[in-house]
Structure formats: C-alpha cells, structure tokens
Tab-separated table of C-alpha atoms and ligand atoms in Angstrom:
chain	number	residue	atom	x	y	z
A	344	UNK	CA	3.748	28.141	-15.541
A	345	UNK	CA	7.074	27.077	-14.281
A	346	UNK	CA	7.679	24.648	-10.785
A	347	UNK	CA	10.615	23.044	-9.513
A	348	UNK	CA	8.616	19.480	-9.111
A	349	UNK	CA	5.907	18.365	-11.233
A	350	UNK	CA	3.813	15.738	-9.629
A	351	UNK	CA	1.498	13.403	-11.761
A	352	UNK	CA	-1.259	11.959	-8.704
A	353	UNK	CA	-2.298	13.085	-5.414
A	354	UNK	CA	-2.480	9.447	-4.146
A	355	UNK	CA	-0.680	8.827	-0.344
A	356	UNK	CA	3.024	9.108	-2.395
A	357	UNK	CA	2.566	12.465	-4.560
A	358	UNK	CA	1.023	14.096	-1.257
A	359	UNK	CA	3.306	13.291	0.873
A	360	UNK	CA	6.172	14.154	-1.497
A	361	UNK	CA	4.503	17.915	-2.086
A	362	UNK	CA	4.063	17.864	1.699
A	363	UNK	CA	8.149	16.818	2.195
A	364	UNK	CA	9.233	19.306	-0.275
A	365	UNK	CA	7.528	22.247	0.496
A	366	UNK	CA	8.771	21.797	4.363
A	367	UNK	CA	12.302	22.242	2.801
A	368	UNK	CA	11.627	24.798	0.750
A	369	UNK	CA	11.133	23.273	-2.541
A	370	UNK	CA	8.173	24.046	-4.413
A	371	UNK	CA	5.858	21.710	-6.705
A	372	UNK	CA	2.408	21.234	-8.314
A	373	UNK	CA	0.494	18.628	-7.798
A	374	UNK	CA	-2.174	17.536	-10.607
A	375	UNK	CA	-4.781	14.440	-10.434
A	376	UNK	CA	-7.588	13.316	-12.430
A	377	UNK	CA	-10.134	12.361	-9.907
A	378	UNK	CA	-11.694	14.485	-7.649
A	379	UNK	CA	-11.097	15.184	-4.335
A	380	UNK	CA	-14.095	13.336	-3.094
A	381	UNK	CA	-12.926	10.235	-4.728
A	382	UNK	CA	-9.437	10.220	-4.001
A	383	UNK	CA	-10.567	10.733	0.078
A	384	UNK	CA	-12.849	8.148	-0.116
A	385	UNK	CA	-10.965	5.467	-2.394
A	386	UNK	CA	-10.673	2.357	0.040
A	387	UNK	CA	-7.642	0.398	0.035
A	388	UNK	CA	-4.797	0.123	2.573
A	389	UNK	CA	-5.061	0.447	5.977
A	390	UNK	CA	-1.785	-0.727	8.364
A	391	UNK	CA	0.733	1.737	8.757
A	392	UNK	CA	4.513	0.889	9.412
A	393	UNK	CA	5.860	2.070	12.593
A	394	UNK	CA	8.399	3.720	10.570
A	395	UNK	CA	5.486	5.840	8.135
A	396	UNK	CA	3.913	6.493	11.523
A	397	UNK	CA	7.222	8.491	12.883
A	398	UNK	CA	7.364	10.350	10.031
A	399	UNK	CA	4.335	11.829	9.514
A	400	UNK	CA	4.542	12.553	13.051
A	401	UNK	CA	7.891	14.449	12.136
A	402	UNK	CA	6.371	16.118	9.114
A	403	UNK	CA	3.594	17.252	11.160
A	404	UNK	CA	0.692	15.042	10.054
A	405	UNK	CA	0.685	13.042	12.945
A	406	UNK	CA	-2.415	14.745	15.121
A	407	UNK	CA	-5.517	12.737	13.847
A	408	UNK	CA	-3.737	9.515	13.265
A	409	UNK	CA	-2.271	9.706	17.372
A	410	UNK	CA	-5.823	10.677	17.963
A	411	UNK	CA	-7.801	8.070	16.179
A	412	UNK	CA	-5.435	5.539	14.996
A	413	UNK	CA	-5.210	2.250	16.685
A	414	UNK	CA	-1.640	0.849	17.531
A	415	UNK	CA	-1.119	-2.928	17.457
A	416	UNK	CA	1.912	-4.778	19.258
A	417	UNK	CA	0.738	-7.815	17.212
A	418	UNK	CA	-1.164	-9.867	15.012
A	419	UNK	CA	-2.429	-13.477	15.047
A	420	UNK	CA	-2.135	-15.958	12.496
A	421	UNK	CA	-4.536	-18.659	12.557
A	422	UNK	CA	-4.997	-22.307	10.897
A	423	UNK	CA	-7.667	-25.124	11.805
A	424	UNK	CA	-7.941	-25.247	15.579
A	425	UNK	CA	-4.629	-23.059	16.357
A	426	UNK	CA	-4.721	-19.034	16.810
A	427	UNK	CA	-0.990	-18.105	17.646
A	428	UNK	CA	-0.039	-14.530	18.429
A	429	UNK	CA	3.858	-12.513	17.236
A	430	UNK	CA	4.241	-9.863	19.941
A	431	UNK	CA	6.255	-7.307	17.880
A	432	UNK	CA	7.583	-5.018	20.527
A	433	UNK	CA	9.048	-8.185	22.174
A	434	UNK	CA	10.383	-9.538	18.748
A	435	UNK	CA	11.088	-6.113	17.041
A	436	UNK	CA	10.993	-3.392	19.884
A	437	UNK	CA	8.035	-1.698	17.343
A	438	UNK	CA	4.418	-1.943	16.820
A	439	UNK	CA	2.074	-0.909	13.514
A	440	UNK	CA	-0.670	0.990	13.269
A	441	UNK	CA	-4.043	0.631	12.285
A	442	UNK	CA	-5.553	4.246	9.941
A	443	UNK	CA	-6.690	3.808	7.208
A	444	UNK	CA	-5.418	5.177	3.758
A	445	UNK	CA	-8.391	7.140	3.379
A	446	UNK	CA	-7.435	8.721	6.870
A	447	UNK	CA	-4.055	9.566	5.607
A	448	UNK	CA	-4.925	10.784	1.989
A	449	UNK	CA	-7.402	13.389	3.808
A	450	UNK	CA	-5.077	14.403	6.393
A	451	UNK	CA	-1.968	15.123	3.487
A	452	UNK	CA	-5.126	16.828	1.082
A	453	UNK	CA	-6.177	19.228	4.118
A	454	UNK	CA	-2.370	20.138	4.945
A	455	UNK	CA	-1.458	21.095	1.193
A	456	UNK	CA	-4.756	23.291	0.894
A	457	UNK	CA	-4.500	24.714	4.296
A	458	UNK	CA	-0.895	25.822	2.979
A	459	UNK	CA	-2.661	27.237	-0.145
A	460	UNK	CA	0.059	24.638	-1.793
A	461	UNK	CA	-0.894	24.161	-5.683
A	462	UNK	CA	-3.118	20.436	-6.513
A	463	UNK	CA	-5.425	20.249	-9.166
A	464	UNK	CA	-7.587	18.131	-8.816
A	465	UNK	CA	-9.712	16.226	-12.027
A	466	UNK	CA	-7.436	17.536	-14.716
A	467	UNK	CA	-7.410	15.907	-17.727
A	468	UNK	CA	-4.314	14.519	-20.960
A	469	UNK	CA	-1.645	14.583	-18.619
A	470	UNK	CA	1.484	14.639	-20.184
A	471	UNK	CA	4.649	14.281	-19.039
A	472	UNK	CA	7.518	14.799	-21.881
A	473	UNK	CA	11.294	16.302	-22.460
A	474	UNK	CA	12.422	14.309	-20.233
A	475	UNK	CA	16.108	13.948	-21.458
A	476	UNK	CA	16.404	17.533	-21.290
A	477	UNK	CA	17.033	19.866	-18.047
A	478	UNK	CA	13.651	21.524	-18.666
A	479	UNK	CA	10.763	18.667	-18.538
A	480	UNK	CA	7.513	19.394	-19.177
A	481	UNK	CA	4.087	18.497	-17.559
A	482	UNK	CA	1.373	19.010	-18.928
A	483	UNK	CA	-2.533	18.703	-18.082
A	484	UNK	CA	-6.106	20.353	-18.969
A	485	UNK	CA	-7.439	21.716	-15.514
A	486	UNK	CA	-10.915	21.625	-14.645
A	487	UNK	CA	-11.906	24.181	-16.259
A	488	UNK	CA	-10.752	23.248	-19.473
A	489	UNK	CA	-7.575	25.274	-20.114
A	490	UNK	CA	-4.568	23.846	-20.974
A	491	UNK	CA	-1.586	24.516	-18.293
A	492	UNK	CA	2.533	23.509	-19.373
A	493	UNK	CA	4.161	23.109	-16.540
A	494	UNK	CA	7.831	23.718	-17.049
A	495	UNK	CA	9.436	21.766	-14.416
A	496	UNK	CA	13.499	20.781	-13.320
A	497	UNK	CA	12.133	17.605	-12.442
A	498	UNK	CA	9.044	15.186	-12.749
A	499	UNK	CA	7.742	12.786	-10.746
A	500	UNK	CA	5.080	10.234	-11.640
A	501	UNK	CA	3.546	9.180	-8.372
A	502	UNK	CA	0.277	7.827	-10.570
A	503	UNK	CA	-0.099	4.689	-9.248
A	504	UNK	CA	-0.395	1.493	-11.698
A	505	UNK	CA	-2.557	2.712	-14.217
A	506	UNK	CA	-0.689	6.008	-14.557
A	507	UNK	CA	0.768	7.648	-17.712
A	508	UNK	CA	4.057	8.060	-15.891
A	509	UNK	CA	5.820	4.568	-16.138
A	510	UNK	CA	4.893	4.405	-20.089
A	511	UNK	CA	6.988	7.620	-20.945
A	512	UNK	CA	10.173	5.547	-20.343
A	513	UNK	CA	11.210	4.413	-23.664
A	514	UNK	CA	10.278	0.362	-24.330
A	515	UNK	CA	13.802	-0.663	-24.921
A	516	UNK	CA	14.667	0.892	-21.528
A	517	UNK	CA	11.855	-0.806	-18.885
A	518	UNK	CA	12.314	-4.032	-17.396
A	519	UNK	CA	9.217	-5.109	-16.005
A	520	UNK	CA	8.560	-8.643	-13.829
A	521	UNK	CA	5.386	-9.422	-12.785
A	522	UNK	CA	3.567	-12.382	-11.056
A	523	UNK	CA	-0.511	-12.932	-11.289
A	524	UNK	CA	-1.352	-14.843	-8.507
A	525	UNK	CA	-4.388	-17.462	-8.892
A	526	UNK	CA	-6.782	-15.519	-6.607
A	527	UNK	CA	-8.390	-12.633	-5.495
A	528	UNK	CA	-9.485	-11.046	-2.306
A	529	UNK	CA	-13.001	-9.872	-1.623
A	530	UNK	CA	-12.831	-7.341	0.834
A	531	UNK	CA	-15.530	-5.704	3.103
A	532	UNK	CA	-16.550	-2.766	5.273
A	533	UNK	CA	-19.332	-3.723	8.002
A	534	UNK	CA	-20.579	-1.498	11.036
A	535	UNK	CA	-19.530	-3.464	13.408
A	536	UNK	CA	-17.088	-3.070	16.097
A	537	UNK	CA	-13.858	-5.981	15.403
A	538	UNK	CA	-14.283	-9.459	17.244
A	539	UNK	CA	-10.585	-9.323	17.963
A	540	UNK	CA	-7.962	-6.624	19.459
A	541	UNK	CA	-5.324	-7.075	16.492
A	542	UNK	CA	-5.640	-8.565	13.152
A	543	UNK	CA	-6.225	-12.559	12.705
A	544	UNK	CA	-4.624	-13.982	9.706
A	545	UNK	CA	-6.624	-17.618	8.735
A	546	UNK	CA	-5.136	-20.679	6.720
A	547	UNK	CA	-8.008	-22.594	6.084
A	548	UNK	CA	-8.693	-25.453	3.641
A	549	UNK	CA	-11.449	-23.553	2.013
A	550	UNK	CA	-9.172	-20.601	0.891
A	551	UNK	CA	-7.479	-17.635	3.536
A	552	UNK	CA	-9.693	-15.601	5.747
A	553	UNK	CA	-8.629	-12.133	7.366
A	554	UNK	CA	-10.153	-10.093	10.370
A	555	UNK	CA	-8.377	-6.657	10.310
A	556	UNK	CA	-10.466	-3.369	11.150
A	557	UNK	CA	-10.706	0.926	10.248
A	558	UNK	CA	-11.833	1.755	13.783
A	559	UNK	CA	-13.690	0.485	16.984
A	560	UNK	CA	-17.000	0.425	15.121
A	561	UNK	CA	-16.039	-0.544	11.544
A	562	UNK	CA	-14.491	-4.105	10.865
A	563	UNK	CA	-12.288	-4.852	7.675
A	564	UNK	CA	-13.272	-8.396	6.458
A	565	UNK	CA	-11.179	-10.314	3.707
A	566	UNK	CA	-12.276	-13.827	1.819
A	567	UNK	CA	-9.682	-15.478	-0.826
A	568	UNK	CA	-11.680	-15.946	-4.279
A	569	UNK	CA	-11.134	-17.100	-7.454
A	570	UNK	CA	-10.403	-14.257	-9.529
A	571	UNK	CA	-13.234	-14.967	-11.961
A	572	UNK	CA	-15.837	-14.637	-9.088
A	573	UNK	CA	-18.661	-11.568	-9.124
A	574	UNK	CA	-19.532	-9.756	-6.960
A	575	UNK	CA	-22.986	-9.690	-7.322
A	576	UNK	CA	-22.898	-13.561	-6.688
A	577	UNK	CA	-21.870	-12.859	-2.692
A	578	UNK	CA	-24.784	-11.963	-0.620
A	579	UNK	CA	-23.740	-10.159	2.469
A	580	UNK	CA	-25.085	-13.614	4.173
A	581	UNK	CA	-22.984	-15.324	2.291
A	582	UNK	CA	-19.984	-13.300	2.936
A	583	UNK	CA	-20.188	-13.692	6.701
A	584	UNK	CA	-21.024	-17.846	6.594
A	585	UNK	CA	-17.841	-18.063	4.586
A	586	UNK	CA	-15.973	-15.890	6.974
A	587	UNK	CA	-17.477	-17.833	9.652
A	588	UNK	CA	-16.347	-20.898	8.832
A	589	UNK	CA	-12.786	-19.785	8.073
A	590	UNK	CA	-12.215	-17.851	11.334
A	591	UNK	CA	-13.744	-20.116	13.085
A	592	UNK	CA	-12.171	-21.554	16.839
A	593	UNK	CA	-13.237	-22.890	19.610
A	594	UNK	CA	-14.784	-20.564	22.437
A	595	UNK	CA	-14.648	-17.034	19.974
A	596	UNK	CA	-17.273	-15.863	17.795
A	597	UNK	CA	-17.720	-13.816	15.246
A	598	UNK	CA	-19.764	-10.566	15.054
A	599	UNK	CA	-21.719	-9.517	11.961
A	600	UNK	CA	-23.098	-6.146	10.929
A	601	UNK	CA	-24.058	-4.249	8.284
A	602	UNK	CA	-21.648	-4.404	5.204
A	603	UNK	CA	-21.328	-0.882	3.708
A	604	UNK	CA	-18.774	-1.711	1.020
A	605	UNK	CA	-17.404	-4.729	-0.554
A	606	UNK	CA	-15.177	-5.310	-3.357
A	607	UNK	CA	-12.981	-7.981	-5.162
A	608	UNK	CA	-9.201	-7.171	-6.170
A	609	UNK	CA	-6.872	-9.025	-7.948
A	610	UNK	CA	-3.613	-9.477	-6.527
A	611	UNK	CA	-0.218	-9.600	-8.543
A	612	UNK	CA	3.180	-8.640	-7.919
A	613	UNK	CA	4.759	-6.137	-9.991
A	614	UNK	CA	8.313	-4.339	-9.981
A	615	UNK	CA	9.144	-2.023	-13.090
A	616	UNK	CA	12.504	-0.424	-13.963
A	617	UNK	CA	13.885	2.084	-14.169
A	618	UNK	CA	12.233	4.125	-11.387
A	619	UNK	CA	14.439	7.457	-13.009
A	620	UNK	CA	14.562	8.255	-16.606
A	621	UNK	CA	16.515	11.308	-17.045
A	622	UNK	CA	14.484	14.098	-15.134
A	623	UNK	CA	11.518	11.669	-14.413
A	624	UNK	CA	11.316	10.129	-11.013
A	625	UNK	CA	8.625	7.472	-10.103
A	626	UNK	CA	7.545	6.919	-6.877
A	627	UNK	CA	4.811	4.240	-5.356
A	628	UNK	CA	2.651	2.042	-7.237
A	629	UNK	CA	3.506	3.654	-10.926
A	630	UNK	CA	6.839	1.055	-10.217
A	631	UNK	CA	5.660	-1.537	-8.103
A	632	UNK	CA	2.738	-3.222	-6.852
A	633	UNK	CA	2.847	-6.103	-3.647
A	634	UNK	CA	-0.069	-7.869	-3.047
A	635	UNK	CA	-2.064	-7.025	-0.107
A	636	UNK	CA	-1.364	-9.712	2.064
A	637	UNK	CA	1.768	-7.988	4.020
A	638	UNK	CA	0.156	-4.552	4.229
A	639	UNK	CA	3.145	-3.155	2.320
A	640	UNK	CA	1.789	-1.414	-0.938
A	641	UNK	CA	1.257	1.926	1.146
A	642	UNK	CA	4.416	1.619	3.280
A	643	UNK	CA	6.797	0.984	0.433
A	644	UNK	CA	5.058	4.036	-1.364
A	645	UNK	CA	6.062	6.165	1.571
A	646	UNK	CA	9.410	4.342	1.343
A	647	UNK	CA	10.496	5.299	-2.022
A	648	UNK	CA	9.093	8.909	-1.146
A	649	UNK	CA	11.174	9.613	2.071
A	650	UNK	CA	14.071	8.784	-0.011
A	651	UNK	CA	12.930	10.561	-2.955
A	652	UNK	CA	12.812	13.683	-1.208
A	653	UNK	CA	15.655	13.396	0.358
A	654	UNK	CA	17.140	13.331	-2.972
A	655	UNK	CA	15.788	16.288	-4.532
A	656	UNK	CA	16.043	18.640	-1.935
A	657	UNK	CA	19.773	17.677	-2.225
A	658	UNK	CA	19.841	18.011	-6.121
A	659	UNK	CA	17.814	21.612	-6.665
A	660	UNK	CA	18.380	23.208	-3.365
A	661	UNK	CA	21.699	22.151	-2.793
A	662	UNK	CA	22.635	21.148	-6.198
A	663	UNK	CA	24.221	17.723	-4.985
A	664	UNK	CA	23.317	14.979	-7.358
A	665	UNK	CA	24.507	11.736	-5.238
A	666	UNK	CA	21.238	10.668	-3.995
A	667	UNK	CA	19.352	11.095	-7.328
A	668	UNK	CA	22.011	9.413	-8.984
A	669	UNK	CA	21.740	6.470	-6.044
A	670	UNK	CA	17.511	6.730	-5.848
A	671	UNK	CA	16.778	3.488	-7.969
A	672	UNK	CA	19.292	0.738	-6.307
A	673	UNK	CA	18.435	2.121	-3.409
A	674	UNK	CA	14.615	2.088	-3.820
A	675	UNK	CA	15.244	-1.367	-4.998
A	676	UNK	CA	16.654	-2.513	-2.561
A	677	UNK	CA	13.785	-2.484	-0.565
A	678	UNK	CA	10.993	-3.153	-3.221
A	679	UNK	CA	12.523	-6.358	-3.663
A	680	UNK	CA	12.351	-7.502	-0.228
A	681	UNK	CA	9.196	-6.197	0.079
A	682	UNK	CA	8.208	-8.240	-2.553
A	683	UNK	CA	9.733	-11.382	-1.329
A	684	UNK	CA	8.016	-10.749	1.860
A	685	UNK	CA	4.872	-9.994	0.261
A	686	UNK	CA	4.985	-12.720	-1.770
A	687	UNK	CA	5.931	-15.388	0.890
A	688	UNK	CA	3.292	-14.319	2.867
A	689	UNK	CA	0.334	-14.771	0.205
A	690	UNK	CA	1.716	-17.968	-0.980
A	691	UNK	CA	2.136	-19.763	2.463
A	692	UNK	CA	-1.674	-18.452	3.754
A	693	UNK	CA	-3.778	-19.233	0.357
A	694	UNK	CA	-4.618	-22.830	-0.948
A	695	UNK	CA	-4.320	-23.379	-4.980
A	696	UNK	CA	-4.437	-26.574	-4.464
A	697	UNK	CA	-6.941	-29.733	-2.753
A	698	UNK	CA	-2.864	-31.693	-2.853
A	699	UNK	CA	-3.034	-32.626	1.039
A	700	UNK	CA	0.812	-32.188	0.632
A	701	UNK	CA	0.664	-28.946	-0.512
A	702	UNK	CA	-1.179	-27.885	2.197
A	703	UNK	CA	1.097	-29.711	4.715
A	704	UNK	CA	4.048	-27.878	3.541
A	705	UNK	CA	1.612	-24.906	4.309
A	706	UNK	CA	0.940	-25.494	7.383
A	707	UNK	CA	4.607	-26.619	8.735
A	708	UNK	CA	5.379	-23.229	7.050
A	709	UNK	CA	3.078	-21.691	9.762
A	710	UNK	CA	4.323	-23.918	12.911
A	711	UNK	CA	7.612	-23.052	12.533
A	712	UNK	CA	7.363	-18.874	12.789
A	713	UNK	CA	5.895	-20.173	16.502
A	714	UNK	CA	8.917	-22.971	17.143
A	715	UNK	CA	11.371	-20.631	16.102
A	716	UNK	CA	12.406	-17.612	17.321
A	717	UNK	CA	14.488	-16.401	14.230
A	718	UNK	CA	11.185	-17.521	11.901
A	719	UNK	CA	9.049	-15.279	14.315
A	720	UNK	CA	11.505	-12.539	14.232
A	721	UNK	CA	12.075	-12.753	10.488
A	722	UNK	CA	8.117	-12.238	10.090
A	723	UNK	CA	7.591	-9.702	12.494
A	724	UNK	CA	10.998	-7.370	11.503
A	725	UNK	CA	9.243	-7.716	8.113
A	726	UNK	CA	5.805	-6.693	8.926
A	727	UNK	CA	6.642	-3.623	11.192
A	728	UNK	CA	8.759	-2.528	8.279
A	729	UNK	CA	12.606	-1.959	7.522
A	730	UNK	CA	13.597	1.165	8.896
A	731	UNK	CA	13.473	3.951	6.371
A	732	UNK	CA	16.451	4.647	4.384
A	733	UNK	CA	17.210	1.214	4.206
B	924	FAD	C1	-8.156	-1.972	-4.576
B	924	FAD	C2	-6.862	-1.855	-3.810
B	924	FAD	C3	-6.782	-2.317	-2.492
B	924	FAD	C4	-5.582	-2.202	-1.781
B	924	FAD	N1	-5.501	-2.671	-0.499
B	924	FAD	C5	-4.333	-2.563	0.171
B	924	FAD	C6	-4.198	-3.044	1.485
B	924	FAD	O1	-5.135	-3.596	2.059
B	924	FAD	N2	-2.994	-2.899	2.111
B	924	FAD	C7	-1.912	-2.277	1.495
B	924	FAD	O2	-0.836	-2.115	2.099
B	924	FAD	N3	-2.016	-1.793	0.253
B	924	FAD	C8	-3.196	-1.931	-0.403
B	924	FAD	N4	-3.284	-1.467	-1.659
B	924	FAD	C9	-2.118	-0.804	-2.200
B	924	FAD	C10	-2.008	0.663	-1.754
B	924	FAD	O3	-3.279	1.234	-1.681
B	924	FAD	C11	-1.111	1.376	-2.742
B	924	FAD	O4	0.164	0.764	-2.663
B	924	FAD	C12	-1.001	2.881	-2.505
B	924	FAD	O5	-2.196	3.506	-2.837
B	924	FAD	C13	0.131	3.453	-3.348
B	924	FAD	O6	0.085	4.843	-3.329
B	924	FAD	P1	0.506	5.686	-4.617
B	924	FAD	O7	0.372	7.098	-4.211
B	924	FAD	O8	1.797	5.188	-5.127
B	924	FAD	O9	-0.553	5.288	-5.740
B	924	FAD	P2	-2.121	5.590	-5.813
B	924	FAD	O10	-2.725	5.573	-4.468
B	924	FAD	O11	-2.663	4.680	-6.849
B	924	FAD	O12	-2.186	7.087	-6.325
B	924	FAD	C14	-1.934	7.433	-7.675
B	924	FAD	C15	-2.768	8.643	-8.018
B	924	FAD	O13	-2.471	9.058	-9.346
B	924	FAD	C16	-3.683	9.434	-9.961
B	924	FAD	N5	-3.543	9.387	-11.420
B	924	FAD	C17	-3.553	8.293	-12.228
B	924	FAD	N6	-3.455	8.651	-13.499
B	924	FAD	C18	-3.349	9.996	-13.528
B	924	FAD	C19	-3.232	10.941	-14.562
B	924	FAD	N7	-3.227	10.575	-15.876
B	924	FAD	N8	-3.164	12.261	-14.233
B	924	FAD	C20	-3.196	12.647	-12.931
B	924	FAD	N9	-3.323	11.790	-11.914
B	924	FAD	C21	-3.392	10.464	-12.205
B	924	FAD	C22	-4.697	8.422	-9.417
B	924	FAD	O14	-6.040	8.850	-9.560
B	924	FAD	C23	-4.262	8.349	-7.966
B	924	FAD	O15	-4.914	9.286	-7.145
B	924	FAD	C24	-4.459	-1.603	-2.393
B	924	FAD	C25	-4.552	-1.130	-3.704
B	924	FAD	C26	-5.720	-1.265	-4.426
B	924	FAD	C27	-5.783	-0.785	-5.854
C-alpha cells in the first residue's frame, strides 16, 4: 500500500491532522490500536482554546461544538473565604470553551468516515521504520489479521505517551526532561447539572479542589491526592465531603449527584526531543505531556498539528521544505511556555507541604493575579491560549 502520510493514533492530534491534510489535498492513513468505541469514549480533556475553537470552525468541524459547547468569558480561582473571578474578554478580548475531548474525537472520527478517508482502527505491531530514507515505512496488522506496509513520504507519530513513535528516534539522539509532581488528581463524572457558570479553581489547606463541567447536566469534579491513593478507598460519599469542604464559601453550595466515572491520574511534565527525525514527525502527547491543571495537553496537541500541517502540505504538495525544516523550534517554542504555564499553575494551587510559609507564598501568589493587572493578564493570555502559529 503506498500513502503520502502515515499516521500512528487516531487520538484528537492524528485526526485532526488526516482531517487538515485531506482538505488540501494530501492524502494519509490513519491506524490505531483501540477501537473506535474506546477511543470516543476515553475521558480526559475538556476546555478548548479559543484559538482550537476557530479552527475547527474553519476546517469545518465546528457544528456540534457551536451547538452544544459551552463558552466561558472566565474562570474563578478560589482560596479560604475568597472566590475571585479573570474576565478574559476584558483581559484578553477571547473566551474558552467548554466540549469535551470525547466530543471532539467523535466529531473528527465521523468526518474522516463520512469522507470514506482510510483509519484502522485496533490494528496491531505497529511499526514505524526507514526513517532516514525518502521512503519510510509503517507498518501494522489490521483487524483482521493481515499484515499491511505502508510505504509512506512521511510519518507521523501522533500516539500519545505510551506510543511506539517517540522510541524509533535513536537513544543518542532524544533529549528528554521530565518532572513527576508529588500528587495526583482524582477526577469525576456526576449527573448533576454544575453549581457554578464557569470553572472554580480551589487552594485549600487540605490539597486543590476543581469544579469544571461536560454539559448543563454533567459536572466535572477534581480532588488533589497522593499519588499512592486507590481508588477503591474513595466512596462516592467521600468524594463529595472532600469536595465539600474544599469548595466550600460562604452563601454557595454544592450540588451532588450520581458519579458515573471516577478516576485517579498522575500528573508529570514531560517535553521530548527531537519532535522530527528524518521523515518522522511527532505531534501531541508522543513529545510532550503538561499536567492538567492549565487545560493545555489538548490545545498544545492541536498546536503542534496546525503547524504540522502547514508544513507538509508545503513540503509534498508544493515541495517547499522551510517549514518542516523550522517544525521543531517552532513547536518548541510553544511547548515550553506551555509548560511553564502549566507548571506554575499546578505548583501555586496544590499544597506539598503543612510549612505555613509555604503556603503563604501560595497564597500571595494568588492575591496578586487580582492586585495586578499585568499578573491577571499574564494568566488569562495564557489560559485562552497563544494564538496559533506562535
Ligand atoms: C487520563 C488523562 C486525563 C487528561 N485530562 C486532561 C484535562 O483535563 N485537560 C487537558 O487539557 N488535557 C488532559 N489530558 C491530556 C490530553 O487528553 C492529551 O494531551 C491529548 O489527548 C493529546 O492528544 P494526542 O492525540 O496527542 O494523544 P492521545 O489522545 O493519547 O492519542 C494517541 C492515540 O494513539 C494511539 N496509539 C498508541 N499506541 C499506538 C500504536 N502502537 N498503534 C496505533 N495507535 C496507537 C492511542 O490509542 C491513542 O488513541 C489528559 C490525559 C490523560 C491521559
């Protein structure tokens, strides 16, 4: 079989790279190892960038998430006794939006298929090799058990974390630096419609709390943990007294429901290099991971792939190799500020520490984004996202 773009994962960055391509005329396969049903349902981010927003709207993918998404000019951050709110189109002239990545993997899945676009879903020994060369190869068993070679021009590992992408770039070549941080969020899914118009943020003494949501009947819950903790040791009733007394202020309340899904992840920082090794590309979480606490993993995914495209159209349509060549500093560019943003946000809203100084320095951390305007525009131009491109 022979492609232009070999794509290792159908996760929000190999989709919407497929989806970019093809809409200029460049065609690639898509293979995965999960199947659809899993990759649709696989819960994770959930705030989109006003800058992923307008293009998905430009790429035509925009119908549902207009339809059902929720916009938000803000967000609150909270600590004991204070709720303070960043108004973004004041600070920022944009606004986020709330649709979650589920939302956006089925919309990008139903686009390639109603295309008739190639993705195969739960293949199997995916290899990517010959990299060096002007012919790269991918290779998978499909679901049926044959075994496909996919001669390609170029590859692209948009496989997330765990992918076999990142690992074909020989040793001496990666750089990697990573950060474990000393916690872990346990997340949930309850039917029950948000206690708050826009997403609350908590410092608390006890560990960070979060109130985001999916929708006007399903709330998105988050509790800091210690990453050792077990899930089977957090009754749903447990869940919600902690979250209670975290979000708590006086004169609001907060609702409780059924919880339908719940769920502890780890949170590191991650940034691997290169992100091009001769005809391989990566793209996404296969080179970087943020934790969640700036809802940037996603965004910066989309990121790397409005570039990437960008750059191959220009290479194998137009046979201009500037923006390939340029694809890595650039991408980095903005990985590392995500990640300093990312970072900065996790480390001022969790507690590692019962050092009442620590938590001082926390907490003046916090009071000044609302005494200054430049610390209130700094967070806000962060969490609505650098314009793409950047
Ligand atoms: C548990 C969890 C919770 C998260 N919560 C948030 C959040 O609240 N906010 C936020 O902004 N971000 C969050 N993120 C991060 C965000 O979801 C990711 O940044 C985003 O999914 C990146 O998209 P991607 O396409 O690069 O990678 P992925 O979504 O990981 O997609 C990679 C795809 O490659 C496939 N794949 C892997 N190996 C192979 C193989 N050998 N062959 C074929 N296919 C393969 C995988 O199955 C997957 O479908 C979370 C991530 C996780 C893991």
């Amino acid at each position: 079989m022979r492609t232009r773009v070999g794509i290792v994962g159908a996760g929000p960055a190999g989709l919407l790279l497929g989806h970019l391509l093809a809409q200029r005329g460049v065609d690639a396969v898509i293979v995965e190892n999960r199947s659809r049903d899993y990759v649709e349902a696989r819960i994770r981010a959930g705030v989109l960038e006003q800058g992923t927003v307008d293009l998905l709207t430009k790429a035509g993918l925009g119908e549902r998430l207009h339809r059902e998404g929720l916009r938000h000019d803000g967000v609150n951050l909270q600590w004991p006794g204070e709720r303070a709110r960043l108004d973004f189109p004041a600070l920022t002239g944009k606004s986020v939006w709330v649709y979650g990545q589920t939302e956006v993997v089925k919309d990008l899945v139903q686009a390639r298929l109603d295309a008739a676009l190639p993705l195969h879903f739960e293949v199997t020994e995916t290899v990517v090799a010959d990299l060096e060369t002007d012919r790269p190869t991918l290779s998978f068993t499909d679901s049926s058990g044959a075994r496909q070679v996919l001669d390609c021009d170029v590859v692209v590992g948009a496989d997330g974390f765990h992918g076999p992408s990142r690992g074909a770039i020989p040793e001496p070549r990666r750089q990697t630096w990573e950060r474990t941080y000393p916690y872990a969020w346990l997340g949930i899914l309850a039917h029950v419609a948000p206690s708050t118009d826009e997403l609350i943020y908590a410092w608390h003494p006890r560990g960070f709390a979060m109130h985001s949501m999916r929708s006007h009947q399903v709330s998105r819950l988050y509790l800091q943990v210690d990453p050792t903790e077990r899930i089977e040791d957090w009754s749903d009733d447990r869940i919600w007294t902690e979250l209670q007394t975290r979000l708590s202020l006086d004169g609001w309340s907060l609702e409780t429901g059924p919880v339908f899904d719940k769920g502890i992840t780890p949170m590191r920082s991650f940034v691997s290099s290169p992100m091009r090794h001769g005809r391989l590309f990566l793209a996404g979480d296969a080179a970087h991971i943020v934790p969640p606490t700036g809802a940037k993993g996603l965004n910066l995914a989309v990121a790397d792939v409005a570039l990437l495209s960008r750059a191959l159209v220009a290479l194998l349509r137009d046979g201009n190799a500037r923006l390939a060549d340029t694809y890595e500093d650039t991408a980095l560019q903005r990985v590392w500020r995500t990640t300093y943003f990312s970072s900065w946000m996790t480390t001022m809203l969790h507690t590692t520490s019962d050092d009442p100084f620590d938590h001082q320095l926390q907490l003046a951390q916090l009071r000044q984004v609302f005494s200054s305007s430049a610390a209130a525009t700094l967070l806000a131009e962060n969490y609505v996202g650098l314009p793409l491109g950047e």
